[in-house]
CSV table of N, CA and C in Angstrom, one decimal:
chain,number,residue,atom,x,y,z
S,199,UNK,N,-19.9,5.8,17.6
S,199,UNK,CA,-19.0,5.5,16.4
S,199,UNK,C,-17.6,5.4,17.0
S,200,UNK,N,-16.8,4.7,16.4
S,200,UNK,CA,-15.2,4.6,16.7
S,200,UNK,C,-14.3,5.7,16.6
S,201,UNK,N,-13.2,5.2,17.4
S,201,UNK,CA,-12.5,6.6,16.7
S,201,UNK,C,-12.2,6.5,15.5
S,202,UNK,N,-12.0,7.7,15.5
S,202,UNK,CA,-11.8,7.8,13.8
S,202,UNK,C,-10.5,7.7,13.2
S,203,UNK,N,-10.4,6.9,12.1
S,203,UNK,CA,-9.7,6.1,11.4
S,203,UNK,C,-8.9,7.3,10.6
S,204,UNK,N,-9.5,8.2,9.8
S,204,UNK,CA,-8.7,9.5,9.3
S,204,UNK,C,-8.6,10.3,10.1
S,205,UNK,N,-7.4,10.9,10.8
S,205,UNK,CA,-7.7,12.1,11.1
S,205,UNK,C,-7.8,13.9,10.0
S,206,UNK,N,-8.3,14.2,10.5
S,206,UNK,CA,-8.6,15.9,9.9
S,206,UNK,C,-7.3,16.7,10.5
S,207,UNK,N,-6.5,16.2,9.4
S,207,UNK,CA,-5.1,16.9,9.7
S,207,UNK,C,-5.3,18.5,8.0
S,208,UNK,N,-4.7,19.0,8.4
S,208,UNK,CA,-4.7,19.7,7.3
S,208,UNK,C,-4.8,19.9,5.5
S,209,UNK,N,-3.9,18.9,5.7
S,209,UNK,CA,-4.3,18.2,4.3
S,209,UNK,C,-5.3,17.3,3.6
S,210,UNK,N,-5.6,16.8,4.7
S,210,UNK,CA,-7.3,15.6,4.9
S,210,UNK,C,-7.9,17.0,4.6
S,211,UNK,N,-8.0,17.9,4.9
S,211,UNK,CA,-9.4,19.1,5.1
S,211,UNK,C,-8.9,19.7,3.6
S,212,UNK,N,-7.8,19.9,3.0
S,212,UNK,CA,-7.5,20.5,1.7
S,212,UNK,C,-7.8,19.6,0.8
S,213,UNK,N,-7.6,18.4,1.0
S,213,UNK,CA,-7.9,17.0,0.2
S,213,UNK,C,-9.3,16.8,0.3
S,214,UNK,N,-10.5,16.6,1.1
S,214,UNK,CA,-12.0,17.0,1.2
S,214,UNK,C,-12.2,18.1,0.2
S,215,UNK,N,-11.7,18.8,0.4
S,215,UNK,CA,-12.3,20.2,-0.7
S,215,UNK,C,-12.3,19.8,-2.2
S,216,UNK,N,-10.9,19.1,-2.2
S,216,UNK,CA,-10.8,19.4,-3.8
S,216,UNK,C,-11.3,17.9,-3.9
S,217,UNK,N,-11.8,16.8,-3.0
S,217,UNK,CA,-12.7,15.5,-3.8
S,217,UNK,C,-14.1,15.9,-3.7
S,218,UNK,N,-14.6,16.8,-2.9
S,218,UNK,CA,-16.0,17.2,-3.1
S,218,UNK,C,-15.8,18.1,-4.4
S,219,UNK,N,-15.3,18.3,-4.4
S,219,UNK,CA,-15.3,19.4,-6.1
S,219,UNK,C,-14.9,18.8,-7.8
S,220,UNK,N,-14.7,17.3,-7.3
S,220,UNK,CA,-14.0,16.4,-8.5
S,220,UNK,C,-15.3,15.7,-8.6
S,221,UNK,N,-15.7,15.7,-10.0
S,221,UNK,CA,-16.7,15.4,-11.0
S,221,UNK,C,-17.2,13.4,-10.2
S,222,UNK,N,-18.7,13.4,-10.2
S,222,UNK,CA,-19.2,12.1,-9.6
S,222,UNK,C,-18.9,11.5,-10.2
S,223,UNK,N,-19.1,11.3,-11.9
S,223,UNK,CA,-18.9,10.4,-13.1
S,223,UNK,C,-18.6,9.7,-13.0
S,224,UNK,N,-16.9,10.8,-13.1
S,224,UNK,CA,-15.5,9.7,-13.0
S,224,UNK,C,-14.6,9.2,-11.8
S,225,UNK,N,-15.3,9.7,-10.8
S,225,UNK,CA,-14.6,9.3,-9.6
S,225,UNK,C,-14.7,8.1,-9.0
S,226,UNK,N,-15.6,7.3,-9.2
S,226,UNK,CA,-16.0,6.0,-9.3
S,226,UNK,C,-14.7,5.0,-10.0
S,227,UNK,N,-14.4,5.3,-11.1
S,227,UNK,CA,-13.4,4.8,-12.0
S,227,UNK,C,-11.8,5.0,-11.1
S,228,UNK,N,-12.1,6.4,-11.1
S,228,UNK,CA,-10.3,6.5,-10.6
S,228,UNK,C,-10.1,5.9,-9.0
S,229,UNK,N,-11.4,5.5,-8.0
S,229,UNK,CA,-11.0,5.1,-6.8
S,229,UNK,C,-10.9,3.6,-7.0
S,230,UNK,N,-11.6,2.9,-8.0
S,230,UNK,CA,-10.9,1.5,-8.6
S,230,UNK,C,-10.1,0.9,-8.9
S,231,UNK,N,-9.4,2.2,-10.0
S,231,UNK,CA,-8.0,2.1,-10.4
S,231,UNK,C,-7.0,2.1,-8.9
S,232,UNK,N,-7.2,3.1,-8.3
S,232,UNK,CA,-5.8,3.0,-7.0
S,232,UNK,C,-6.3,2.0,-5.8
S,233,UNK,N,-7.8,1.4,-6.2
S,233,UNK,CA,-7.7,0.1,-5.2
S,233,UNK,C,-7.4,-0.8,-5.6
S,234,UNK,N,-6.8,-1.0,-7.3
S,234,UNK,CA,-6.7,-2.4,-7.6
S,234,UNK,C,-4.8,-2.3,-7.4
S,235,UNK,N,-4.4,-1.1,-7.2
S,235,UNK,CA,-3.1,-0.8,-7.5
S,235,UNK,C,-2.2,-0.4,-5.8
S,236,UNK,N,-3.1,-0.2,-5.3
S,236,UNK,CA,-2.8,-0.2,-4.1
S,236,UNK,C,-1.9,-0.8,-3.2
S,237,UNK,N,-1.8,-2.2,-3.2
S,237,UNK,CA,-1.0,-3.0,-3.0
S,237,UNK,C,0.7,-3.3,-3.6
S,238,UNK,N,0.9,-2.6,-4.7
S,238,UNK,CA,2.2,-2.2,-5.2
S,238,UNK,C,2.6,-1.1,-4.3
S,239,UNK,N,3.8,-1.4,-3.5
S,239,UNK,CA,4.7,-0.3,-2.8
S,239,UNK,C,5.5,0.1,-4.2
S,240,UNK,N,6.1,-0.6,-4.7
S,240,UNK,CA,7.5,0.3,-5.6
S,240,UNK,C,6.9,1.1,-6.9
S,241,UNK,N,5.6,0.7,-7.2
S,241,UNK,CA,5.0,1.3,-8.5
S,241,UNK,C,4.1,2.2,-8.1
S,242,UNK,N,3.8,3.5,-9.3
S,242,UNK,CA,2.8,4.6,-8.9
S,242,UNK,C,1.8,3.8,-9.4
S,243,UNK,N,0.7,4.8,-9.3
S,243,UNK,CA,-0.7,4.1,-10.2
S,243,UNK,C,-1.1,4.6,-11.7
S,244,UNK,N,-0.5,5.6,-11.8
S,244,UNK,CA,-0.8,6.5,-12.7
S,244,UNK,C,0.6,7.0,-13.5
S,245,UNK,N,0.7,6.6,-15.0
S,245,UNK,CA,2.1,7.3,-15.4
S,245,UNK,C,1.9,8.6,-15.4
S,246,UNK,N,3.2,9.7,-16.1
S,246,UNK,CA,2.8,11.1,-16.1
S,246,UNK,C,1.9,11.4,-17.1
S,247,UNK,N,1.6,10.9,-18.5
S,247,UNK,CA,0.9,10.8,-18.7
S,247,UNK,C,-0.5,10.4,-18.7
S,248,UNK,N,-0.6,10.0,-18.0
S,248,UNK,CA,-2.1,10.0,-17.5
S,248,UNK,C,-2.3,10.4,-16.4
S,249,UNK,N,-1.7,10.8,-15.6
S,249,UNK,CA,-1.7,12.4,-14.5
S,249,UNK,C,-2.0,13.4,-15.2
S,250,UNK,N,-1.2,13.6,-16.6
S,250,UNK,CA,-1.6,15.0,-17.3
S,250,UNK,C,-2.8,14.6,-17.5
S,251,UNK,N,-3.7,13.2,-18.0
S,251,UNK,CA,-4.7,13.5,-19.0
S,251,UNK,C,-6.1,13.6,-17.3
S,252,UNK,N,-5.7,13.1,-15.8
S,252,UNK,CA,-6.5,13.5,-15.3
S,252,UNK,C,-6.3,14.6,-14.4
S,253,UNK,N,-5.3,15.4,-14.8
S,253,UNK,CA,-5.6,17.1,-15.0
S,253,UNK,C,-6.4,17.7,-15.2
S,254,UNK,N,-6.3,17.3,-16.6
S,254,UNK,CA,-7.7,18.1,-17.5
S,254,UNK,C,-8.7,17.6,-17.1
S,255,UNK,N,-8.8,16.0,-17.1
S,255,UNK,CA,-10.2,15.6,-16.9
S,255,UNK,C,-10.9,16.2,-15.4
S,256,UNK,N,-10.0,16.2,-14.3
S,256,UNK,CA,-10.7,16.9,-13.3
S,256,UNK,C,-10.3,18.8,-13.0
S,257,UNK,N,-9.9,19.1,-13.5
S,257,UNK,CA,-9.4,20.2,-13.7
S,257,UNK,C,-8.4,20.7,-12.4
S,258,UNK,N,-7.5,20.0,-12.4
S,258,UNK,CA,-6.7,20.1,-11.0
S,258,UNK,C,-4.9,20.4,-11.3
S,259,UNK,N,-4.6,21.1,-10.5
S,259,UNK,CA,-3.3,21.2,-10.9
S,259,UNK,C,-2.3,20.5,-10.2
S,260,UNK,N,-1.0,20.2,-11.2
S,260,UNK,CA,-0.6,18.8,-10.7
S,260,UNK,C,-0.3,18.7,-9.1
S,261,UNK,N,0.1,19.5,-8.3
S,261,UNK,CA,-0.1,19.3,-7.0
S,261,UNK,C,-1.0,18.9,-6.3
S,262,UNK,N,-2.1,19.4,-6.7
S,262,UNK,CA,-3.7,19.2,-6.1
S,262,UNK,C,-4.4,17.9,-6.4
S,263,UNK,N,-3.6,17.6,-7.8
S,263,UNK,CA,-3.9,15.8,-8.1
S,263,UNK,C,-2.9,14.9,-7.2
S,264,UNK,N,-1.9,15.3,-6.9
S,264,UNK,CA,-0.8,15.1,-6.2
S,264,UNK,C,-1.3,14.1,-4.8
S,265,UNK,N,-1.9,15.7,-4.4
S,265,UNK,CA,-2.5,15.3,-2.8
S,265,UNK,C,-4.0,14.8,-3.2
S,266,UNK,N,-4.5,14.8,-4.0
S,266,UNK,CA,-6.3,14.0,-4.0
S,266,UNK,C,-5.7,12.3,-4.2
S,267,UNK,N,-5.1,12.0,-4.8
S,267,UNK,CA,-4.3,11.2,-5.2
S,267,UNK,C,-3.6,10.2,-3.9
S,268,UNK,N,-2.6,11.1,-3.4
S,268,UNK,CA,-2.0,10.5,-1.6
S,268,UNK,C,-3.2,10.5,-1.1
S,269,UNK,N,-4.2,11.1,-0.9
S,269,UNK,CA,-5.2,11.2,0.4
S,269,UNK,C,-6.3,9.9,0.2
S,270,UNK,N,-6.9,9.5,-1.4
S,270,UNK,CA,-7.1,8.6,-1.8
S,270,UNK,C,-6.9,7.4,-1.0
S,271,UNK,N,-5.7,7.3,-1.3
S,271,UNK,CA,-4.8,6.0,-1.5
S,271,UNK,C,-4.6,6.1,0.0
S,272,UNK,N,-4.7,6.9,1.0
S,272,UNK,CA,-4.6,6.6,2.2
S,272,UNK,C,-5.6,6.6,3.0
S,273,UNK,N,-6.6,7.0,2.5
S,273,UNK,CA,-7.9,6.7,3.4
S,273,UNK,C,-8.1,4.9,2.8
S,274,UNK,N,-7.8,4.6,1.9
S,274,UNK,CA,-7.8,3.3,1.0
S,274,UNK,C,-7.1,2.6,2.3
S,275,UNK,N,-5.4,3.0,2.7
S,275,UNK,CA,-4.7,1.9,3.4
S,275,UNK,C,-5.0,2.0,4.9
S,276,UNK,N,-5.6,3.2,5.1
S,276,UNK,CA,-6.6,3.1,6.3
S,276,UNK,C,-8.0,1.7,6.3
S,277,UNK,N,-8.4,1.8,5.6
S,277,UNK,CA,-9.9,0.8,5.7
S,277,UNK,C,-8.8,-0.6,5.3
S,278,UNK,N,-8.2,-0.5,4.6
S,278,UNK,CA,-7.3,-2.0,4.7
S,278,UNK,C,-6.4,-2.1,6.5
S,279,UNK,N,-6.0,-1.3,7.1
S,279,UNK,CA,-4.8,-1.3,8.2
S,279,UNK,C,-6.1,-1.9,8.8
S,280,UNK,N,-7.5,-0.8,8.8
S,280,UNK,CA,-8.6,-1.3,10.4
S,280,UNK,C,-9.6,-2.3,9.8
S,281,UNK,N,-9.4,-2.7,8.6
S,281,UNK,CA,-10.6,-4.2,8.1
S,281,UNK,C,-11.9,-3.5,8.1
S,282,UNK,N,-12.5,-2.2,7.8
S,282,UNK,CA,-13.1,-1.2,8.0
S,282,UNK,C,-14.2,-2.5,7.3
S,283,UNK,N,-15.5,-2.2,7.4
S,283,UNK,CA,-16.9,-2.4,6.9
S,283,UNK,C,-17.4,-1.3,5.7
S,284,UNK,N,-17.5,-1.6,4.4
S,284,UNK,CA,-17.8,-0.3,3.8
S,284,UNK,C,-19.0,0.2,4.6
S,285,UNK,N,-19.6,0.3,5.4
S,285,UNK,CA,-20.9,1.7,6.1
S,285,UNK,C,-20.0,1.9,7.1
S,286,UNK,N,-19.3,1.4,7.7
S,286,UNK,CA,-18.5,2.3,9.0
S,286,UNK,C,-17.4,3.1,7.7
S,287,UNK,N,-16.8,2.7,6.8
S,287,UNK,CA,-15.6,3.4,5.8
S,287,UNK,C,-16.5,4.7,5.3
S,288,UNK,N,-17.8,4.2,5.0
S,288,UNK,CA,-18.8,5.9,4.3
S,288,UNK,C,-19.2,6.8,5.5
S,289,UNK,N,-19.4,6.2,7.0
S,289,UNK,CA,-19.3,7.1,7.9
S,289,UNK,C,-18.3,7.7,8.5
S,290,UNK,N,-17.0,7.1,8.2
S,290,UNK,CA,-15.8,7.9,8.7
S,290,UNK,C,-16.0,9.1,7.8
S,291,UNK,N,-16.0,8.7,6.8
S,291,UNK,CA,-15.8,9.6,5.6
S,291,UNK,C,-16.4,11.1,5.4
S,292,UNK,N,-17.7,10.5,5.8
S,292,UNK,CA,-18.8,11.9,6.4
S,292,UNK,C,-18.5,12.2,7.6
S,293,UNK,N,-17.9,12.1,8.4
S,293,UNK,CA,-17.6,12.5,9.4
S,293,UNK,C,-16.4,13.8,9.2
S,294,UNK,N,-15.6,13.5,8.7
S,294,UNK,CA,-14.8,14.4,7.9
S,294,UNK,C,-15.1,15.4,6.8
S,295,UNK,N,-16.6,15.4,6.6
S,295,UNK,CA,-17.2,16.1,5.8
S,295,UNK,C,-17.1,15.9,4.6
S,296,UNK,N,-16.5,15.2,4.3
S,296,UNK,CA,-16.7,14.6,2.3
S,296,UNK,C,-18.0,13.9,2.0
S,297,UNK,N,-18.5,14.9,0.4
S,297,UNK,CA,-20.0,14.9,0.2
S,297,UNK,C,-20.5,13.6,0.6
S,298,UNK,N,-21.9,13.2,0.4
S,298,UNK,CA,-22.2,11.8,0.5
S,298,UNK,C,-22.4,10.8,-0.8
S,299,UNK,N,-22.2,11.6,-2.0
S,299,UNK,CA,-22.0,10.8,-3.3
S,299,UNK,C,-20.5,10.4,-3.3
S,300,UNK,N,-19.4,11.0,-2.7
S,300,UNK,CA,-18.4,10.8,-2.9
S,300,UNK,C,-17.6,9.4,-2.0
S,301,UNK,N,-18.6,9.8,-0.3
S,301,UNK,CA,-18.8,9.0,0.3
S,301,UNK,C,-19.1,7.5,0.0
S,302,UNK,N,-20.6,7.4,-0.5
S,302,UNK,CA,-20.9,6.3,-1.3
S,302,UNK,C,-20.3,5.1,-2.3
S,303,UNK,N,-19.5,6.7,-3.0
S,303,UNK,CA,-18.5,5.9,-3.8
S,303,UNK,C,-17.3,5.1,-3.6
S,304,UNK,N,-16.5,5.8,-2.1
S,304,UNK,CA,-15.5,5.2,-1.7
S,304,UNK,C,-16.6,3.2,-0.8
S,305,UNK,N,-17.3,3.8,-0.2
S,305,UNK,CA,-18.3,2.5,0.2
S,305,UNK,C,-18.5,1.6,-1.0
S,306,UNK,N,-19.1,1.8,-1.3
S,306,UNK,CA,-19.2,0.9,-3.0
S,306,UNK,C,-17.8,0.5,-3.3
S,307,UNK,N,-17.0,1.0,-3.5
S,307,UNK,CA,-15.5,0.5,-4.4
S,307,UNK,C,-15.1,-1.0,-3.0
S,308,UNK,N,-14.8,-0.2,-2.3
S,308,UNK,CA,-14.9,-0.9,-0.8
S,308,UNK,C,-15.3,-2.4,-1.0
S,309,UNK,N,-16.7,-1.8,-1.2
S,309,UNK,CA,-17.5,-3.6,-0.9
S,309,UNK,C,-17.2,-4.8,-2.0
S,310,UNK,N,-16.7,-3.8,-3.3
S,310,UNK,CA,-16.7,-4.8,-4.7
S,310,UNK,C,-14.6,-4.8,-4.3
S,311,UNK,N,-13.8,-4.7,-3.9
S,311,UNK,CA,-13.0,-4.9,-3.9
S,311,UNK,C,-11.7,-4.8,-2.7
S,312,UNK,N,-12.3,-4.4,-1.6
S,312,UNK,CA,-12.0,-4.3,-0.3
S,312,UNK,C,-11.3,-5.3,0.1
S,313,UNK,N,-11.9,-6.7,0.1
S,313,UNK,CA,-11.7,-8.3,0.7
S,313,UNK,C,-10.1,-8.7,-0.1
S,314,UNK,N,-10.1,-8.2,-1.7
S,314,UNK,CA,-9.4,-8.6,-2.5
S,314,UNK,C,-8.3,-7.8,-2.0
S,315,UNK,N,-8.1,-6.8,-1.9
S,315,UNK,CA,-7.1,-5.8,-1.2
S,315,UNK,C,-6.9,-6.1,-0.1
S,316,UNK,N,-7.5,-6.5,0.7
S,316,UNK,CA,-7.2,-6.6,2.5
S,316,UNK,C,-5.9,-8.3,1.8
S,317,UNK,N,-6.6,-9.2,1.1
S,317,UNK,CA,-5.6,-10.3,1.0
S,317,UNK,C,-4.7,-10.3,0.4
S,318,UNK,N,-4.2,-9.2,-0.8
S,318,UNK,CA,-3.6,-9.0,-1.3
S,318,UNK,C,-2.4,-8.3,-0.3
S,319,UNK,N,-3.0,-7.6,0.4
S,319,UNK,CA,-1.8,-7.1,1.2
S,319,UNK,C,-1.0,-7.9,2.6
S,320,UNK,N,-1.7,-9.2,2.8
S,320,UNK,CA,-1.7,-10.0,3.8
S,320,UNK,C,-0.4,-10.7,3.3
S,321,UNK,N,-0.3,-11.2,1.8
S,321,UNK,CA,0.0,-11.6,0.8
S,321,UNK,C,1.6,-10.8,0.4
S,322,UNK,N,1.5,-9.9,0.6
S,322,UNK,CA,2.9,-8.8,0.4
S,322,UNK,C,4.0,-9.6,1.6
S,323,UNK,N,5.1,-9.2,1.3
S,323,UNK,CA,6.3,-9.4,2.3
S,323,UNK,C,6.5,-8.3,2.8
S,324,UNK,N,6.8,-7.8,3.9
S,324,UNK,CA,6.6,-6.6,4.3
S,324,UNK,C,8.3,-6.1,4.7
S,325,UNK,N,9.4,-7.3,4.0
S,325,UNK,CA,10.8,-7.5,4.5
S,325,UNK,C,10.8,-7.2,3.3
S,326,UNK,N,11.9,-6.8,2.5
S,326,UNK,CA,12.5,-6.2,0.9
S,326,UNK,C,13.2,-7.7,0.9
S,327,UNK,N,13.7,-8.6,1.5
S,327,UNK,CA,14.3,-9.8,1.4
S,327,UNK,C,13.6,-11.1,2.0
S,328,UNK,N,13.4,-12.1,1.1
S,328,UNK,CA,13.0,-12.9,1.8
S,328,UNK,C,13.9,-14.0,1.6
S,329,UNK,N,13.7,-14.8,2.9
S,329,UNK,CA,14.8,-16.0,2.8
S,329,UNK,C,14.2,-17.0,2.1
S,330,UNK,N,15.0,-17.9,1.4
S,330,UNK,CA,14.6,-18.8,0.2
S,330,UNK,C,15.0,-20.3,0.4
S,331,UNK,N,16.3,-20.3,0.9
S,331,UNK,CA,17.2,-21.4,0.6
S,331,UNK,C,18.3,-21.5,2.5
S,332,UNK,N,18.6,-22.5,2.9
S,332,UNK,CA,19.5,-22.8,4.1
S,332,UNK,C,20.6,-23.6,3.6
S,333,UNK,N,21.4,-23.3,3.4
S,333,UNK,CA,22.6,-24.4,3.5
S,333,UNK,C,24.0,-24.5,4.7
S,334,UNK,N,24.3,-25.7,5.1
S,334,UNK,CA,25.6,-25.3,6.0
S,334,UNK,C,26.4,-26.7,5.9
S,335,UNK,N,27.5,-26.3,6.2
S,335,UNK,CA,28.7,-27.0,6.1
S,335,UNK,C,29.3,-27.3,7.3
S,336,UNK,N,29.6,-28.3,7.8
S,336,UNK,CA,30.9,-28.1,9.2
S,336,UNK,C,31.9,-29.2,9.0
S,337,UNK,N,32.9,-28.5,9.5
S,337,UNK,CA,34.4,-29.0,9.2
S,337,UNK,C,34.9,-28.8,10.5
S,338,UNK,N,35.5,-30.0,11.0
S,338,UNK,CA,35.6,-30.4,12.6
S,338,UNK,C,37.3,-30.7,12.1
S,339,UNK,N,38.4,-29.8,12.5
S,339,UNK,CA,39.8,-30.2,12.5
S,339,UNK,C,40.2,-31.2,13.8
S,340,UNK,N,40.4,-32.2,13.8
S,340,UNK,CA,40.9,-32.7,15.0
S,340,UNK,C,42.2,-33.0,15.7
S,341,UNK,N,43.2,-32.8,14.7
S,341,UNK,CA,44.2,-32.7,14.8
S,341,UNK,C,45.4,-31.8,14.0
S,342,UNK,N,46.9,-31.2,14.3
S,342,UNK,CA,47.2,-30.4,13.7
S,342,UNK,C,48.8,-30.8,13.9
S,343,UNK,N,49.6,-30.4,13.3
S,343,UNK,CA,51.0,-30.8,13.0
S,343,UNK,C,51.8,-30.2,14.7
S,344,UNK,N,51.3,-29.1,15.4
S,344,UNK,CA,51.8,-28.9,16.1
S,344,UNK,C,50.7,-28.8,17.2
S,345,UNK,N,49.8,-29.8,17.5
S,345,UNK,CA,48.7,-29.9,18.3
S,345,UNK,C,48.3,-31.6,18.0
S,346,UNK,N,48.6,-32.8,19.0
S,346,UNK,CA,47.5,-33.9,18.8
S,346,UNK,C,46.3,-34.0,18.9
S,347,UNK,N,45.7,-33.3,19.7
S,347,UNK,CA,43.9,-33.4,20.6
S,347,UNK,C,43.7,-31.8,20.3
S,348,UNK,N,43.6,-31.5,19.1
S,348,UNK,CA,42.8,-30.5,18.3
S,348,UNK,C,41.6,-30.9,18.2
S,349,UNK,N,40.8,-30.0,18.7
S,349,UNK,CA,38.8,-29.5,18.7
S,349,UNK,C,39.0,-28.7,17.5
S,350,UNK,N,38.4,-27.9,16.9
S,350,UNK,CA,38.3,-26.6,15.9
S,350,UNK,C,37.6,-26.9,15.2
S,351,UNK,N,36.0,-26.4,15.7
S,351,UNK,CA,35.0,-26.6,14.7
S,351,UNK,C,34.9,-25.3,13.5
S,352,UNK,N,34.6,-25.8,12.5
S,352,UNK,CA,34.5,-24.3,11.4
S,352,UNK,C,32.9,-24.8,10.6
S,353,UNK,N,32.2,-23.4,11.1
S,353,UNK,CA,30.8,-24.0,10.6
S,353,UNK,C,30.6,-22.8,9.1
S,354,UNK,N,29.8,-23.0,7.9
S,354,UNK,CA,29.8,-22.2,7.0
S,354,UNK,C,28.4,-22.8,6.7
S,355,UNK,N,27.7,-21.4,7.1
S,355,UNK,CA,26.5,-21.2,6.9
S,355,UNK,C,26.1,-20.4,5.7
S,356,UNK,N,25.1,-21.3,4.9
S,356,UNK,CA,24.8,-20.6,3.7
S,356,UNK,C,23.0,-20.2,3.2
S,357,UNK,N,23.0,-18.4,3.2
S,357,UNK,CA,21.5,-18.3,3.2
S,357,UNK,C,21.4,-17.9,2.0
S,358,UNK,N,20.4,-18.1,1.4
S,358,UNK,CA,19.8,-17.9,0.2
S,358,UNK,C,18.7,-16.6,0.1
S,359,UNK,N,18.5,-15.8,-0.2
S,359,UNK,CA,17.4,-14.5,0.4
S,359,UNK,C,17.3,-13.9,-2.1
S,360,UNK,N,16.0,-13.6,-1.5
S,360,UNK,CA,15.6,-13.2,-2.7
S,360,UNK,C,14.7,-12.0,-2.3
S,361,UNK,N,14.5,-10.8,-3.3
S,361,UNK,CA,13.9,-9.3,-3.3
S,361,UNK,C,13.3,-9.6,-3.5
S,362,UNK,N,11.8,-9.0,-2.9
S,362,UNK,CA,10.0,-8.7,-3.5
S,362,UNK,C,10.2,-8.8,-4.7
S,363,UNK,N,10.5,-7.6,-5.4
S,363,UNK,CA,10.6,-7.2,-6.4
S,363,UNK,C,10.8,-8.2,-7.7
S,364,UNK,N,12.4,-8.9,-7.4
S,364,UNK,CA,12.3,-9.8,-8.1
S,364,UNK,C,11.7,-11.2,-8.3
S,365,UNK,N,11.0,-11.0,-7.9
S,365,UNK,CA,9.7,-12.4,-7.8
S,365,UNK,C,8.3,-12.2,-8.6
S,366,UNK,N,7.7,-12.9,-9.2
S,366,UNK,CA,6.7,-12.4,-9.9
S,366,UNK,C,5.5,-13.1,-9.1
């Protein structure tokens, strides 16, 4: 097997605990939702309200949804960074000890939406500015009241740049 793609850092092992312990059902649902949302850097995936309402639904307290949540989303930008296979993404996964329904489930979400995320993110600008527009100007002085054989080039360079953000 490869190395491994997550490491078993402390919070990876606190974060295993509490996704083996979060309901099969609905876990299917909520790793679709932050794969389809995943590719927004400036937006969450979840307002506060609906963090409270998957509180209750998984019974986790908002820290614990916090980090199930970041750990999610980063084993997510893991299999997008390494172009992961969903069966090598369900064996990393077991590898780290998270159940194998849970496993399966991150594999499955993977295979129906994986490709779409890997180009969606190919797709991102990875600069907060992108350039848009070139313009320039030059203005060559050749002569001056107190100079005949005046050179003095003046160049006015004009860039255009537009925010991610502001782009739809």
């Amino acid at each position: 097997m490869a190395a491994s793609v997550v490491p078993e850092t402390d919070s990876i092992r606190r974060a295993v605990l509490l996704l083996n312990a979060v309901d099969p059902g609905r876990f299917p649902r909520l790793l679709s939702r932050l794969l389809q949302r995943l590719h927004l850097k400036a937006e969450t995936s979840f307002s506060e309200e609906e963090e409270e309402k998957l509180q209750i639904a998984f019974s986790l307290e908002k820290q614990d949804l916090h980090l199930v949540l970041e750990a999610i989303s980063f084993i997510l930008e893991q299999a997008v960074y390494h172009n992961l296979k969903p069966a090598s993404l369900q064996q990393q996964l077991q590898s780290i000890h998270l159940d194998q329904d849970k496993a399966e489930a991150f594999a499955n979400a993977w295979a129906a939406g994986g490709q779409e995320t890997i180009e969606k993110f190919r797709q991102r600008v990875l600069t907060p500015q992108k350039l848009e527009t070139i313009g320039w100007q030059l203005n060559l002085q050749m002569s001056a009241s107190t100079q005949a054989k005046l050179k003095s080039p003046r160049a006015v360079l004009e860039l255009g740049v537009s925010n991610e953000d502001s782009k739809v």
